[in-house]
Short mmCIF file of C-alpha atoms and ligand atoms in Angstrom, two decimals:
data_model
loop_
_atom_site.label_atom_id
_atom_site.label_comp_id
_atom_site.label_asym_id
_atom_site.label_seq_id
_atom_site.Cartn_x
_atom_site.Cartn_y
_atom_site.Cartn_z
CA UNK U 1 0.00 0.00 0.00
CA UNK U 2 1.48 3.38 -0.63
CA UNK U 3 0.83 7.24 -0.73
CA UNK U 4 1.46 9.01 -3.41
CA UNK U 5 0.97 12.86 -4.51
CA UNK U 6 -0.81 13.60 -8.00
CA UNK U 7 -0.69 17.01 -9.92
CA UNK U 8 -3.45 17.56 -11.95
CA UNK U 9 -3.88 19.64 -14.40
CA UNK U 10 -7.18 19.60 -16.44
CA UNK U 11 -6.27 22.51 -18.69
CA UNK U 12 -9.09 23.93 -20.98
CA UNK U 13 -11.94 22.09 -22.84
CA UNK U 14 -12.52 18.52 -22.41
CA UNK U 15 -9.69 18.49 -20.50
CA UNK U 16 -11.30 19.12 -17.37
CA UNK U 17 -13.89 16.64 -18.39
CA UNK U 18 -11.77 13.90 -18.89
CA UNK U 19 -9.39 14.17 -15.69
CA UNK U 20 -12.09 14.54 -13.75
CA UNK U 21 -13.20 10.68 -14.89
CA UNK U 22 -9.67 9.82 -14.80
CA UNK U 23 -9.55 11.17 -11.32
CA UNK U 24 -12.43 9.16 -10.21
CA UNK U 25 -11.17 5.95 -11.89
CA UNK U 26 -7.79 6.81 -9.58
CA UNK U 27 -9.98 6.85 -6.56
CA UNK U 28 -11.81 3.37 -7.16
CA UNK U 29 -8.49 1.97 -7.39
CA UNK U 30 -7.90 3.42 -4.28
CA UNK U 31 -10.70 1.73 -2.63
CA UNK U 32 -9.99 -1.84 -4.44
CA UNK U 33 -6.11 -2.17 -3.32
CA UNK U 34 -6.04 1.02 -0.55
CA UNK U 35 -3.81 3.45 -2.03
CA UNK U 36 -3.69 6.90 -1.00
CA UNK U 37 -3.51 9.35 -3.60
CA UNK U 38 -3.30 12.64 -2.80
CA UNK U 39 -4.57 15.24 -5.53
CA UNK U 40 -3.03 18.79 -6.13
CA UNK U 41 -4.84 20.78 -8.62
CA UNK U 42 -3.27 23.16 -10.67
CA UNK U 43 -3.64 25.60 -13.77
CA UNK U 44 -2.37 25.62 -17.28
CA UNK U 45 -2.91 26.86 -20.68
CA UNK U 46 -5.82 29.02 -21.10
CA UNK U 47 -7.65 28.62 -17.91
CA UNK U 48 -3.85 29.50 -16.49
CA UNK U 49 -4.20 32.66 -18.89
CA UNK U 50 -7.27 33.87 -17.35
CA UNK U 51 -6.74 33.29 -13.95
CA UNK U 52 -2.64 34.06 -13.80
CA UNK U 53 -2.29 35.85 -15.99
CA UNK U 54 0.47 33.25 -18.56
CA UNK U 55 -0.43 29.89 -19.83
CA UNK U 56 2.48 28.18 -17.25
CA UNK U 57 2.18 29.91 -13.70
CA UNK U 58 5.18 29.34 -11.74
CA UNK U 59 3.33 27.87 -8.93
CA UNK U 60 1.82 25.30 -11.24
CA UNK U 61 5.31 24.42 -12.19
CA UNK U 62 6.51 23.90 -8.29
CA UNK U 63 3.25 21.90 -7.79
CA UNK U 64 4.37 19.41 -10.46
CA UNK U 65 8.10 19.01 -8.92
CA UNK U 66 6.70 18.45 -5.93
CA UNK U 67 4.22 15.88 -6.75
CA UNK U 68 5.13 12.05 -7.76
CA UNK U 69 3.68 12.05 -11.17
CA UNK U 70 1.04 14.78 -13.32
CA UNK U 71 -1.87 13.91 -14.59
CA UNK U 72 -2.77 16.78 -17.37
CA UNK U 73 -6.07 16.95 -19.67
CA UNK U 74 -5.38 19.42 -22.55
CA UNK U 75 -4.79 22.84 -23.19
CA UNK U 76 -5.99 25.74 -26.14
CA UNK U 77 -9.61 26.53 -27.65
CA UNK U 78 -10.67 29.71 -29.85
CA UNK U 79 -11.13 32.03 -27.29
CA UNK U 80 -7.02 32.21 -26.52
CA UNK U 81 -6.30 31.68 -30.68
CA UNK U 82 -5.25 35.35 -31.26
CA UNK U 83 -3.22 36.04 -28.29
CA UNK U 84 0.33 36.64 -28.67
CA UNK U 85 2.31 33.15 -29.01
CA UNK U 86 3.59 33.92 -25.01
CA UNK U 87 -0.11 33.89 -24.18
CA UNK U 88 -1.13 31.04 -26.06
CA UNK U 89 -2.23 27.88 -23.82
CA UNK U 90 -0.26 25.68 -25.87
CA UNK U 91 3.18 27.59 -24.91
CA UNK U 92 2.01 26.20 -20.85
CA UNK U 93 2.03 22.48 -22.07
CA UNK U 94 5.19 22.82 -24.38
CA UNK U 95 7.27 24.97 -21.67
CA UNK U 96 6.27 22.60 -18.66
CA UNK U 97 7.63 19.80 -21.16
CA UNK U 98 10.99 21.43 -21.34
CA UNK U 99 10.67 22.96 -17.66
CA UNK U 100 10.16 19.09 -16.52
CA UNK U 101 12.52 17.51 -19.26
CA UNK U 102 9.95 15.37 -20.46
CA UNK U 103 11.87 14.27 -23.56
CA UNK U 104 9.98 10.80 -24.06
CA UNK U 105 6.49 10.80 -25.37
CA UNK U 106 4.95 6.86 -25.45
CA UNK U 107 1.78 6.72 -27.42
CA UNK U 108 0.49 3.26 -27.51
CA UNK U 109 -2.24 2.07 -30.15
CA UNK U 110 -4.16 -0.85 -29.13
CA UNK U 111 -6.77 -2.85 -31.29
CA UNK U 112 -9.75 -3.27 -29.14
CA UNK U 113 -11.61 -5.97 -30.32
CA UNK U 114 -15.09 -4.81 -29.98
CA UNK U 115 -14.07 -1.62 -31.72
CA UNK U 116 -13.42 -3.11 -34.98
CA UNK U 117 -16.34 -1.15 -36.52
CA UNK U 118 -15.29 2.25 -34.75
CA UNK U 119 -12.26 2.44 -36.97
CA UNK U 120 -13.10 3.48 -40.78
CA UNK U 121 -10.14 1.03 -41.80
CA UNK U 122 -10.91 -2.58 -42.98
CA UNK U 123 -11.07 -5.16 -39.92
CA UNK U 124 -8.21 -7.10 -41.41
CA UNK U 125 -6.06 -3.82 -41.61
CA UNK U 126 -5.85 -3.33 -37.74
CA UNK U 127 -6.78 -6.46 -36.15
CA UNK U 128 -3.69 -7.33 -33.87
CA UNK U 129 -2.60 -3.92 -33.80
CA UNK U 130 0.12 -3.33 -31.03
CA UNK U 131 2.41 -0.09 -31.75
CA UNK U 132 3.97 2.06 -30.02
CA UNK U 133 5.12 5.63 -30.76
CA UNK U 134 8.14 6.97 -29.23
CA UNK U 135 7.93 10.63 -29.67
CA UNK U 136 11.04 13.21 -28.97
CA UNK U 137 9.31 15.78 -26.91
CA UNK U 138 11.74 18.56 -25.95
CA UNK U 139 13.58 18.94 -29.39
CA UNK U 140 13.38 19.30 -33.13
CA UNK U 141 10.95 21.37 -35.08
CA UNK U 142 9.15 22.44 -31.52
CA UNK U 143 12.21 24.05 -30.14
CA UNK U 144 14.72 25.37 -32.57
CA UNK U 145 15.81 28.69 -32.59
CA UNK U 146 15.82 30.91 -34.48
CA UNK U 147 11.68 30.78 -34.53
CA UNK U 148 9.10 33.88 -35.20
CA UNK U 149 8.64 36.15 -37.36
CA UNK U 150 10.49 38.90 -38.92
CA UNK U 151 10.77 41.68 -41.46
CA UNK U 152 13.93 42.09 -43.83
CA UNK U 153 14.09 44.38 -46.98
CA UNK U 154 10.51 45.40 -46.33
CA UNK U 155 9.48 41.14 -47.05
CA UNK U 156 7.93 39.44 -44.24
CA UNK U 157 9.15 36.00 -43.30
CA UNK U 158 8.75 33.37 -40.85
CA UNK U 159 11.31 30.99 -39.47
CA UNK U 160 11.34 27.67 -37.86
CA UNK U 161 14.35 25.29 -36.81
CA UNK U 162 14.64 21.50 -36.77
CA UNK U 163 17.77 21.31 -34.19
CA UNK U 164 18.94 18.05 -32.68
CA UNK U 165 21.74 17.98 -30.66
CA UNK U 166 23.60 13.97 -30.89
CA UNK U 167 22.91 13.17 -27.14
CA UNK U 168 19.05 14.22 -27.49
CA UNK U 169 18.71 11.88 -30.13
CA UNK U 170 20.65 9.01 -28.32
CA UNK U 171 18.42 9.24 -25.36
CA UNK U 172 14.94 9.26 -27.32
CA UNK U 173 16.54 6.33 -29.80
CA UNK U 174 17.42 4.57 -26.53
CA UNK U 175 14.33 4.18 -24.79
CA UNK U 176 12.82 3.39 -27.69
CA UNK U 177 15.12 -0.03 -28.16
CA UNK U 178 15.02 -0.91 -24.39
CA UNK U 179 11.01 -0.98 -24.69
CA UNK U 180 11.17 -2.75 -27.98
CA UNK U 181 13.50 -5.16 -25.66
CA UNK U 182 10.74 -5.94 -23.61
CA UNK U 183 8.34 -6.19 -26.81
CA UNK U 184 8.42 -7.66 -30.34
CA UNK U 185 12.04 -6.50 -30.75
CA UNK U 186 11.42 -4.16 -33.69
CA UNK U 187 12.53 -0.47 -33.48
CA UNK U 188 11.26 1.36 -36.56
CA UNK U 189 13.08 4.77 -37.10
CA UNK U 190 11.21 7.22 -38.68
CA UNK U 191 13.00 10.37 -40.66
CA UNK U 192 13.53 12.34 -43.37
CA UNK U 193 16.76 11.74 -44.22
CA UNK U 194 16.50 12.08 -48.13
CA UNK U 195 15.98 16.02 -47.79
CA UNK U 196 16.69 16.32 -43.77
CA UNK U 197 20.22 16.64 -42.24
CA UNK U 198 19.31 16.70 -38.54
CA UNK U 199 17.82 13.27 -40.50
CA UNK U 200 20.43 11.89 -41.71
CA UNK U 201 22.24 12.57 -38.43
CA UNK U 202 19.52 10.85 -36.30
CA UNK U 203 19.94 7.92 -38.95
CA UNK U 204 23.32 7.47 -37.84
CA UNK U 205 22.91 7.92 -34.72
CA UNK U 206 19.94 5.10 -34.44
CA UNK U 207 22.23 2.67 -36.20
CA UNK U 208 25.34 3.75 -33.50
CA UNK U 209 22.42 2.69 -30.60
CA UNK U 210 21.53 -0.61 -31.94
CA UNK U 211 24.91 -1.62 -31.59
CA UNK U 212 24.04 -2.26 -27.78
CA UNK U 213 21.19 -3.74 -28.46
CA UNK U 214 21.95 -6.87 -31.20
CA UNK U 215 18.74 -8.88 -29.90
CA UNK U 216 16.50 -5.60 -31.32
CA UNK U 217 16.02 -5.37 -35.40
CA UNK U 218 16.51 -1.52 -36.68
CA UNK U 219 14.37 -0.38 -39.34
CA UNK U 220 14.95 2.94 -40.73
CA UNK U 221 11.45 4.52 -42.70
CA UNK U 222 11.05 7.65 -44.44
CA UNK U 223 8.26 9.65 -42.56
CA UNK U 224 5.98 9.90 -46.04
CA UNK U 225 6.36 6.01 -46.29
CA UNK U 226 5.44 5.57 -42.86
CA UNK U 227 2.13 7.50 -43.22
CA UNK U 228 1.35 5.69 -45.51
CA UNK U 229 2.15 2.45 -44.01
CA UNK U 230 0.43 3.16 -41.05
CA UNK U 231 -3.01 2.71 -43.09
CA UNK U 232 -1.91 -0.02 -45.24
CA UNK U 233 -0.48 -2.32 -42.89
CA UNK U 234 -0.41 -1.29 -39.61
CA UNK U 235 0.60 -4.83 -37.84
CA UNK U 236 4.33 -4.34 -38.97
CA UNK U 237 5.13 -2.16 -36.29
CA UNK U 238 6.16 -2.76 -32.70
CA UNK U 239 8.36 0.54 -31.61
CA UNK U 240 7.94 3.75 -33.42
CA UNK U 241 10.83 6.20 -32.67
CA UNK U 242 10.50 9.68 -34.28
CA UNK U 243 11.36 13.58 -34.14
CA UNK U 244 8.71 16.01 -32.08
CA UNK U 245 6.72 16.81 -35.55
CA UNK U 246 7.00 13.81 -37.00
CA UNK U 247 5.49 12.11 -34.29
CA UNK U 248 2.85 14.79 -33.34
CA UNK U 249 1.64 13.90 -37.20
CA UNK U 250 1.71 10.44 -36.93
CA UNK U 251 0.27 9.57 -33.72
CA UNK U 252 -3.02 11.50 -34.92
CA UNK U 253 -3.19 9.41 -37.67
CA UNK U 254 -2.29 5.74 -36.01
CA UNK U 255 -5.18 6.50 -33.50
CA UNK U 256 -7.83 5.60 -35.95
CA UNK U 257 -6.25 2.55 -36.17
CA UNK U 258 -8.16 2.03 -32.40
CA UNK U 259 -11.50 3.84 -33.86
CA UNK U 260 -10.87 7.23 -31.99
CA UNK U 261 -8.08 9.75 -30.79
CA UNK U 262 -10.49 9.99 -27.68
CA UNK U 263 -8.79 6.43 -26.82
CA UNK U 264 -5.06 6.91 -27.34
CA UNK U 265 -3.17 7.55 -23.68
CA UNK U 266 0.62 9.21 -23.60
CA UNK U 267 2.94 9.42 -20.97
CA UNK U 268 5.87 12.03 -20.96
CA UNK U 269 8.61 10.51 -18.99
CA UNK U 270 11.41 12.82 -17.66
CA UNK U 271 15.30 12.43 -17.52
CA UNK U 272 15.25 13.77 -13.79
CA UNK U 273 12.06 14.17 -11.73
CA UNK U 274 8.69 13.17 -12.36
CA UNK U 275 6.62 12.39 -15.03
CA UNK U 276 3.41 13.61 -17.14
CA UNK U 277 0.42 11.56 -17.81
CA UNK U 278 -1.77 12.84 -20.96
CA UNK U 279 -4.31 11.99 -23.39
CA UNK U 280 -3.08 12.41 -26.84
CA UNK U 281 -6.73 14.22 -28.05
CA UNK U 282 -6.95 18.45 -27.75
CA UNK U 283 -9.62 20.26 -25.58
CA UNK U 284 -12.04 19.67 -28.66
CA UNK U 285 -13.66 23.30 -27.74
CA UNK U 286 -16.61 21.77 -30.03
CA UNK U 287 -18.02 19.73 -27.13
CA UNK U 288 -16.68 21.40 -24.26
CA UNK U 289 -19.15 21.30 -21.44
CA UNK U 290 -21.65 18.62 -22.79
CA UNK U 291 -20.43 15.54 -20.98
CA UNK U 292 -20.17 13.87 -24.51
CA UNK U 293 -16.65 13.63 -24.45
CA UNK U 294 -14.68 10.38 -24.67
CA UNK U 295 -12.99 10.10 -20.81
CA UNK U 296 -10.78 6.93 -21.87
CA UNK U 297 -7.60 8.29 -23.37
CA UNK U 298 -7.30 10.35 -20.03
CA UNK U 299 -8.41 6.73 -17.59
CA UNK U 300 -5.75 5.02 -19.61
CA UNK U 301 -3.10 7.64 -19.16
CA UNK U 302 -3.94 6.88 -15.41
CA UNK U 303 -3.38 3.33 -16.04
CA UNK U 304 -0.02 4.63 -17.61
CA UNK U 305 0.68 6.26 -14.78
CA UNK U 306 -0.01 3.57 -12.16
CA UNK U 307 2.47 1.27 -14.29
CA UNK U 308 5.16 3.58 -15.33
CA UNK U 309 5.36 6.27 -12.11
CA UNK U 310 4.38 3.83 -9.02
CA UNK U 311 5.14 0.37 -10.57
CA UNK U 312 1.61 -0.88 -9.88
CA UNK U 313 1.30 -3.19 -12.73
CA UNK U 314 -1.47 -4.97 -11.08
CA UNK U 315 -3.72 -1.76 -10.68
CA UNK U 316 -2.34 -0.76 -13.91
CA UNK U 317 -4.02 -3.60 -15.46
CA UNK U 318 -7.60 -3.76 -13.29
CA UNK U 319 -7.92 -0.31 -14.91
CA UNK U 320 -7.42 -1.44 -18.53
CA UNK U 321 -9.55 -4.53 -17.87
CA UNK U 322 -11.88 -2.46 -16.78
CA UNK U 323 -12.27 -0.29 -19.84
CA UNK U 324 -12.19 -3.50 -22.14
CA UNK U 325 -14.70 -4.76 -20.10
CA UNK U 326 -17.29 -1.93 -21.13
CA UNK U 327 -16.29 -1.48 -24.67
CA UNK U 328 -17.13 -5.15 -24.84
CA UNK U 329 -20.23 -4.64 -22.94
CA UNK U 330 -21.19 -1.77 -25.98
CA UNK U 331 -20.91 1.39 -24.15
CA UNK U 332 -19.75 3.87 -26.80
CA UNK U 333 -19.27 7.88 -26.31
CA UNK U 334 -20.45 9.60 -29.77
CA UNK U 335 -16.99 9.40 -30.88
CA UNK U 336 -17.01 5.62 -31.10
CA UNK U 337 -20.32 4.24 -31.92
CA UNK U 338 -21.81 3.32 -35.12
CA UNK U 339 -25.25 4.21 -36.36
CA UNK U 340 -27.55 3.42 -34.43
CA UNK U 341 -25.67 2.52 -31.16
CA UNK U 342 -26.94 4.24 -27.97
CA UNK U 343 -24.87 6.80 -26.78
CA UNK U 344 -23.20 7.38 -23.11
CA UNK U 345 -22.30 10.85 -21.98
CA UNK U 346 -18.42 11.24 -20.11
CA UNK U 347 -20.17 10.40 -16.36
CA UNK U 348 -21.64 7.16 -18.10
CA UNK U 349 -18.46 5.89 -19.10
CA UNK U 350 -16.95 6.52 -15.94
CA UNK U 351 -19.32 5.45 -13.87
CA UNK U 352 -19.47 2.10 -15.66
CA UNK U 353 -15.26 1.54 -15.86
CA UNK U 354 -15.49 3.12 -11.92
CA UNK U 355 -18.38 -0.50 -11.44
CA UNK U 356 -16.02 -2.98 -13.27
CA UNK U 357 -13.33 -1.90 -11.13
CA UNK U 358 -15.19 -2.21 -7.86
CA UNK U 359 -17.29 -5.20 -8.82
CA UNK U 360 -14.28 -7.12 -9.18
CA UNK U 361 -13.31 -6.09 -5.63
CA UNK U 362 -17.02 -7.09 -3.77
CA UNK U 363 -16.41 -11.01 -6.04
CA UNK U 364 -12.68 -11.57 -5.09
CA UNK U 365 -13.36 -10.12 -1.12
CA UNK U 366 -16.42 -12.93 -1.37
CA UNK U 367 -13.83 -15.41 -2.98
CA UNK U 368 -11.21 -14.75 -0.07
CA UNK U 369 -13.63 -15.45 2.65
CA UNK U 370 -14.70 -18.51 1.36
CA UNK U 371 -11.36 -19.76 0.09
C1 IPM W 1 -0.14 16.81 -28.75
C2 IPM W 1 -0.76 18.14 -29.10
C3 IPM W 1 0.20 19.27 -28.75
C4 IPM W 1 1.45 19.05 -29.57
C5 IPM W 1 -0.35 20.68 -28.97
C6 IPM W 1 -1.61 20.91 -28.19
C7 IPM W 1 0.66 21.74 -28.66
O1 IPM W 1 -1.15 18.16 -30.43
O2 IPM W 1 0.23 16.60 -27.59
O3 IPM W 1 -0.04 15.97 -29.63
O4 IPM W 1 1.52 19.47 -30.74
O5 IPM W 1 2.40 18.46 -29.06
MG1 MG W 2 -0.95 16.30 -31.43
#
């Protein structure tokens, strides 16, 4: 049994939506193995804007280096769009991912059986589907400076940077091979090294990690291929590694290989300190507020949490049996049911995932008294 401290962050949108399920799913698993968790609320992006006065408040920052992992919802809507990029909620969520040195971004797509007809591809496309994206987080395209905007000889121009320096790479290629390790043993390399040279260096570099790692197979794919593999045949992947863009891009795409973006989970895990916990899906201003929004990608960043932060692989997994357990069942949020299918709102779906966890706990507490 242990005690640990959770920052939470809902952020703007849907965010605050979905970590308020994820929250709740935290607390049943509280009840079912008697955890403490301690929850420390704080603000970012937008909602940080308004009330703080900058889309990262200091304080926020503190609350997350204090706490033992963060659990963040998402950040922007149209209300903040023409502020001045300082003021924009996404500079909160890409400053506390330098601030925190979150440079590892896992986005796992799962098949879910009984969403086979959520997804728009073919069934034998994505059946089997097990994939995960590595994503650099605190580099490339995101970060390089020079960035903004300028005027020379009376032209206007715009500038961005893809910078990598070698040992950013090395670390991001690295944790990509020791999870393939403990996987299918495939590391696919995605880059762009026919036009890119921060490419071609990361292409190097990848081949200089596999060295310590001969039981892992290196594949090296252009990102344009890779898109396009993604829909054609999805199964061939087991580790994705890839620059910030790059994977931004492709992770999008790979979750309607599951049926939805509202079910893909990320964590951000940190070279020093603790680490974030974050639905890959935006604060979808569209249905902010209307308890239609899909809660799952946030419960199963939880579920990432419990596994990666705490090491509670057993609570880890009652979580993710729990949401299989009511997709098979047919509950479906808007964003995953067909025609026809009734539709749950966000408190639906977690009050249902909140029952599976909790039933389980009232049969196995009758199964230990009579054992
Ligand atoms: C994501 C999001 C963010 C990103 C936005 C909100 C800044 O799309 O986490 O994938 O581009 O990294
Ligand atoms: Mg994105």
């Amino acid at each position: 049994m242990g005690n640990y401290r959770i920052a939470v962050l809902p952020g703007d949108g849907i965010g605050k939506e979905v970590t308020k399920g994820a929250v709740e799913v935290l607390k049943a698993i509280e009840t079912r193995f008697g955890h403490h968790f301690e929850f420390a609320y704080g603000w970012i992006g937008g909602a940080a804007v308004d009330q703080k006065g900058t889309p990262l408040p200091e304080e926020t920052l503190a609350l997350c280096r204090e706490s033992d992992a963060v659990l963040l919802g998402a950040v922007g809507g149209p209300k903040w769009d023409q502020h001045p990029p300082h003021l924009r909620p996404e500079r909160g969520l890409l400053q506390i991912r330098k601030e925190m040195n979150l440079f590892a971004n896992l986005r796992p797509v799962k098949f879910y059986d009984s969403l086979t007809d959520s997804s728009p591809l073919k069934q034998e496309v994505i059946q089997g589907v097990d994939l995960v994206i590595v994503r650099e987080l605190t580099g490339g395209l995101y970060f390089g400076k020079p960035s903004g905007r300028m005027v020379e000889n009376g032209e206007e121009k715009a500038v961005d940077t893809l910078l990598y320096k070698k040992e950013e790479i090395k670390r991001i290629v690295k944790v990509a091979f020791e999870l393939a390790r403990k996987r299918k043993k495939k590391v696919t390399s995605v880059d762009k090294a026919n036009v890119l040279s921060s490419s071609r260096m990361w292409r190097e570099i990848a081949e200089e990690v596999a060295q310590e790692f001969p039981d892992v197979t290196l594949e090296h794919m252009l990102v344009d291929n890779a898109a396009m593999q993604l829909i054609r045949s999805p199964q061939q992947f087991d580790v994705v590694v890839t620059e910030n863009m790059f994977g931004d891009i492709l992770s999008d795409e790979a979750s309607m290989l599951t049926g939805s973006l509202g079910m893909l989970p990320s964590a951000s895990l940190s070279a020093s300190g603790p680490s974030l916990y974050e639905p890959i899906h935006g604060s979808a201003p569209d249905i902010a507020g209307q308890n239609k929004a899909n809660p799952i990608a946030a419960i199963l960043s939880a579920a990432m949490m419990l596994r990666l932060s705490f090491g509670l692989s057993k609570e880890a997994e009652a979580v993710e049996k729990a949401v299989q357990q009511v997709l098979a069942a047919g509950l479906r949020t808007a964003d995953i049911a067909q025609k026809g299918q009734r539709v749950v709102s966000t408190d639906e779906m977690v009050n249902e995932i909140k029952t599976a966890i909790l039933d389980h706990q009232t049969i196995s507490h009758i199964m230990a008294v009579y054992a």
